[in-house]
Amino acid sequence: MKSIPAPERSGSGAPTPPELGGIRFDRPRLTDGDPMWRLARSSPHIDANTPYFYLLWCRDFAASSAVARDGADLCAYTAGFVRPARPDTLFVWQTAVASAWQSVGLARRMLDLLVADRYRYVECSITADNPASDRYVRAFARSRGAPVRCEPFLGPEHFGGAAHAPEILYRIGPLGPSGSPGSPGPLGP
C-alpha cells in the first residue's frame, strides 16, 4: 500500500485538485466488489457488469488490479489481468474514477503502480467515442518511451446484436523504465 499526504479540502469537504493527498492505493478486496460495480454504473464509458462479476474479479484478479481509497471510500479502480498466452502483458479491462477525483492523476498512478516495471506491454481496448481514455493511454506510453499500436479488435458483430461501438485494441510497448522522478513502487501482495 502506498500513501500520499492529505489534500486541501474545499468548504464542501471535496478534495481540491490536483492533490492526491490522503489517497491510499491497494489491491482490491472482496468488499470492494460492490463499490466497484457502483462506480462502473456511474461511469459513462464503461460497460458495467453484474455485482457478482466484480466480486469474483476482486477475488480472482486482485494481483493485477488496483483501487484508490479516500479514507474508507473507494474513489477509483483499475481492473486488469495478465494475458495467459502473454505473461509479459497486462490487459487493462476497466478503469473508473469517481467524478470528484477525475483529472487529478488517479488512473495514471494506479497504472504506474500496477506495471511497476513488471510487464513489457500493456493492452486495453477503447471505443472511438472515448478520447479521454485515448489521451490517458498515449500519455502513459510517452512517459515510458513506448510506442502505441492500434488495431481493430471487436466489431459490432462480436456483441450478439447489442448496440456497441467497435473496440480498438491498444498495445503499448515494449515499455521503458518509469520516467517520473519518485515513481511509486509496486502495490503490496
Short mmCIF file of C-alpha atoms in Angstrom, two decimals:
data_model
loop_
_atom_site.label_atom_id
_atom_site.label_comp_id
_atom_site.label_asym_id
_atom_site.label_seq_id
_atom_site.Cartn_x
_atom_site.Cartn_y
_atom_site.Cartn_z
CA MET A 1 0.00 0.00 0.00
CA LYS A 2 1.29 3.48 -0.88
CA SER A 3 0.01 6.59 0.94
CA ILE A 4 0.11 10.24 -0.04
CA PRO A 5 -0.38 13.18 2.37
CA ALA A 6 -3.89 14.57 2.89
CA PRO A 7 -5.16 17.17 0.36
CA GLU A 8 -6.52 20.61 0.99
CA ARG A 9 -10.28 20.43 1.35
CA SER A 10 -12.84 22.82 -0.02
CA GLY A 11 -15.71 24.05 2.14
CA SER A 12 -17.79 21.15 0.83
CA GLY A 13 -15.23 18.63 2.04
CA ALA A 14 -14.32 17.56 -1.52
CA PRO A 15 -10.62 17.23 -2.36
CA THR A 16 -9.06 20.26 -4.00
CA PRO A 17 -7.42 19.11 -7.25
CA PRO A 18 -4.72 18.37 -8.24
CA GLU A 19 -3.75 16.89 -4.88
CA LEU A 20 -3.83 13.15 -4.35
CA GLY A 21 -3.47 13.52 -0.61
CA GLY A 22 -4.97 11.01 1.72
CA ILE A 23 -5.36 8.56 -1.14
CA ARG A 24 -4.23 5.01 -0.47
CA PHE A 25 -3.52 2.66 -3.35
CA ASP A 26 -4.06 -1.01 -2.72
CA ARG A 27 -5.13 -4.32 -4.21
CA PRO A 28 -8.91 -4.80 -4.33
CA ARG A 29 -10.54 -6.88 -1.60
CA LEU A 30 -13.76 -8.84 -1.83
CA THR A 31 -15.57 -5.98 -0.08
CA ASP A 32 -14.58 -3.66 -2.97
CA GLY A 33 -16.77 -5.56 -5.44
CA ASP A 34 -19.96 -3.62 -4.70
CA PRO A 35 -18.31 -0.15 -4.73
CA MET A 36 -16.53 -1.06 -7.99
CA TRP A 37 -19.86 -2.08 -9.53
CA ARG A 38 -21.49 1.18 -8.38
CA LEU A 39 -18.61 3.23 -9.77
CA ALA A 40 -18.75 1.35 -13.09
CA ARG A 41 -22.50 2.03 -13.32
CA SER A 42 -21.91 5.76 -12.79
CA SER A 43 -19.16 5.97 -15.45
CA PRO A 44 -20.47 6.84 -18.92
CA HIS A 45 -17.83 4.98 -20.98
CA ILE A 46 -17.87 1.72 -19.01
CA ASP A 47 -20.00 -1.33 -19.70
CA ALA A 48 -20.96 -2.31 -16.16
CA ASN A 49 -21.24 -5.99 -15.37
CA THR A 50 -23.18 -7.61 -12.52
CA PRO A 51 -22.21 -7.10 -8.87
CA TYR A 52 -21.30 -10.80 -8.77
CA PHE A 53 -18.81 -10.29 -11.58
CA TYR A 54 -16.97 -7.54 -9.66
CA LEU A 55 -16.90 -9.70 -6.53
CA LEU A 56 -15.25 -12.52 -8.47
CA TRP A 57 -12.85 -10.03 -10.08
CA CYS A 58 -11.76 -8.83 -6.65
CA ARG A 59 -11.21 -12.41 -5.53
CA ASP A 60 -9.51 -13.82 -8.63
CA PHE A 61 -7.72 -10.88 -10.28
CA ALA A 62 -6.66 -8.72 -7.34
CA ALA A 63 -2.97 -9.27 -8.11
CA SER A 64 -3.33 -7.46 -11.44
CA SER A 65 -5.79 -4.78 -10.29
CA ALA A 66 -5.67 -1.69 -8.09
CA VAL A 67 -8.01 0.51 -6.11
CA ALA A 68 -7.66 4.03 -4.76
CA ARG A 69 -9.31 4.95 -1.47
CA ASP A 70 -10.04 8.28 0.15
CA GLY A 71 -10.37 7.12 3.73
CA ALA A 72 -12.83 4.23 3.61
CA ASP A 73 -14.36 5.34 0.29
CA LEU A 74 -13.35 3.74 -2.99
CA CYS A 75 -12.70 6.61 -5.41
CA ALA A 76 -11.14 4.72 -8.35
CA TYR A 77 -10.17 1.30 -9.61
CA THR A 78 -8.25 -0.32 -12.41
CA ALA A 79 -9.20 -3.90 -13.19
CA GLY A 80 -6.60 -5.79 -15.16
CA PHE A 81 -5.40 -9.29 -15.86
CA VAL A 82 -2.27 -10.95 -17.16
CA ARG A 83 -2.88 -12.50 -20.56
CA PRO A 84 -2.38 -16.26 -20.19
CA ALA A 85 -0.72 -16.58 -23.63
CA ARG A 86 1.44 -13.49 -22.97
CA PRO A 87 2.60 -13.33 -19.34
CA ASP A 88 4.60 -10.16 -20.11
CA THR A 89 1.35 -8.31 -20.96
CA LEU A 90 -1.08 -6.63 -18.57
CA PHE A 91 -4.51 -6.17 -20.14
CA VAL A 92 -6.35 -3.25 -18.52
CA TRP A 93 -10.00 -4.18 -18.69
CA GLN A 94 -11.61 -1.23 -16.90
CA THR A 95 -10.53 1.95 -15.19
CA ALA A 96 -13.10 4.08 -13.40
CA VAL A 97 -12.59 7.24 -11.36
CA ALA A 98 -15.31 8.92 -9.28
CA SER A 99 -16.31 12.28 -10.73
CA ALA A 100 -14.92 14.21 -7.72
CA TRP A 101 -11.49 12.69 -8.38
CA GLN A 102 -11.27 12.96 -12.18
CA SER A 103 -8.39 14.82 -13.83
CA VAL A 104 -6.06 14.60 -10.81
CA GLY A 105 -3.99 11.62 -11.96
CA LEU A 106 -5.54 8.67 -10.12
CA ALA A 107 -5.87 6.48 -13.22
CA ARG A 108 -2.27 7.14 -14.20
CA ARG A 109 -0.96 6.48 -10.69
CA MET A 110 -2.81 3.15 -10.49
CA LEU A 111 -1.40 2.08 -13.87
CA ASP A 112 2.13 3.08 -12.83
CA LEU A 113 1.74 1.05 -9.64
CA LEU A 114 0.37 -1.97 -11.48
CA VAL A 115 3.05 -2.02 -14.14
CA ALA A 116 5.98 -1.13 -11.81
CA ASP A 117 8.50 -2.49 -14.32
CA ARG A 118 6.90 -5.99 -14.17
CA TYR A 119 5.38 -6.02 -17.67
CA ARG A 120 6.84 -5.29 -21.08
CA TYR A 121 3.44 -4.49 -22.61
CA VAL A 122 0.08 -3.04 -21.61
CA GLU A 123 -3.05 -3.64 -23.64
CA CYS A 124 -6.54 -2.21 -23.44
CA SER A 125 -9.46 -1.59 -25.74
CA ILE A 126 -11.11 1.78 -26.26
CA THR A 127 -14.06 2.91 -28.34
CA ALA A 128 -13.63 5.87 -30.71
CA ASP A 129 -16.11 7.93 -28.67
CA ASN A 130 -13.77 7.94 -25.64
CA PRO A 131 -10.99 10.48 -26.38
CA ALA A 132 -10.12 10.87 -22.67
CA SER A 133 -9.01 7.22 -22.48
CA ASP A 134 -7.04 7.60 -25.70
CA ARG A 135 -5.17 10.61 -24.23
CA TYR A 136 -4.54 8.76 -20.94
CA VAL A 137 -3.09 5.70 -22.69
CA ARG A 138 -0.92 7.76 -25.04
CA ALA A 139 0.41 9.90 -22.16
CA PHE A 140 1.32 6.74 -20.25
CA ALA A 141 3.12 5.37 -23.33
CA ARG A 142 5.07 8.63 -23.78
CA SER A 143 6.14 8.57 -20.13
CA ARG A 144 7.56 5.07 -20.63
CA GLY A 145 9.15 5.81 -24.03
CA ALA A 146 6.92 3.19 -25.62
CA PRO A 147 5.14 3.06 -28.95
CA VAL A 148 1.37 2.59 -29.19
CA ARG A 149 -0.05 0.28 -31.82
CA CYS A 150 -3.79 0.42 -32.51
CA GLU A 151 -5.82 -2.08 -34.48
CA PRO A 152 -9.45 -3.11 -34.85
CA PHE A 153 -10.36 -5.54 -32.10
CA LEU A 154 -14.06 -6.19 -31.52
CA GLY A 155 -16.70 -5.10 -34.01
CA PRO A 156 -20.48 -4.90 -33.65
CA GLU A 157 -20.73 -8.49 -34.89
CA HIS A 158 -18.96 -9.68 -31.73
CA PHE A 159 -21.61 -8.27 -29.39
CA GLY A 160 -24.51 -10.56 -30.33
CA GLY A 161 -26.69 -7.86 -31.84
CA ALA A 162 -26.34 -5.46 -28.90
CA ALA A 163 -25.66 -1.87 -29.90
CA HIS A 164 -21.96 -1.45 -29.10
CA ALA A 165 -19.32 0.73 -30.69
CA PRO A 166 -16.30 -1.09 -32.12
CA GLU A 167 -13.44 -1.61 -29.68
CA ILE A 168 -9.93 -0.65 -30.80
CA LEU A 169 -7.06 -2.66 -29.31
CA TYR A 170 -4.19 -0.52 -27.99
CA ARG A 171 -0.87 -2.30 -27.44
CA ILE A 172 1.73 -0.23 -25.60
CA GLY A 173 5.30 -1.40 -25.52
CA PRO A 174 7.85 -2.54 -25.12
CA LEU A 175 7.85 -0.37 -22.00
CA GLY A 176 10.90 1.51 -20.87
CA PRO A 177 11.55 2.13 -17.19
CA SER A 178 9.26 4.51 -15.39
CA GLY A 179 10.40 8.00 -16.24
CA SER A 180 8.86 10.04 -13.47
CA PRO A 181 11.04 11.04 -10.53
CA GLY A 182 9.94 9.41 -7.31
CA SER A 183 7.86 6.87 -9.20
CA PRO A 184 5.66 4.86 -6.90
CA GLY A 185 6.73 1.37 -6.04
CA PRO A 186 4.63 -1.71 -6.65
CA LEU A 187 1.44 -2.40 -4.75
CA GLY A 188 1.56 -4.85 -1.89
CA PRO A 189 0.83 -8.54 -2.36
#
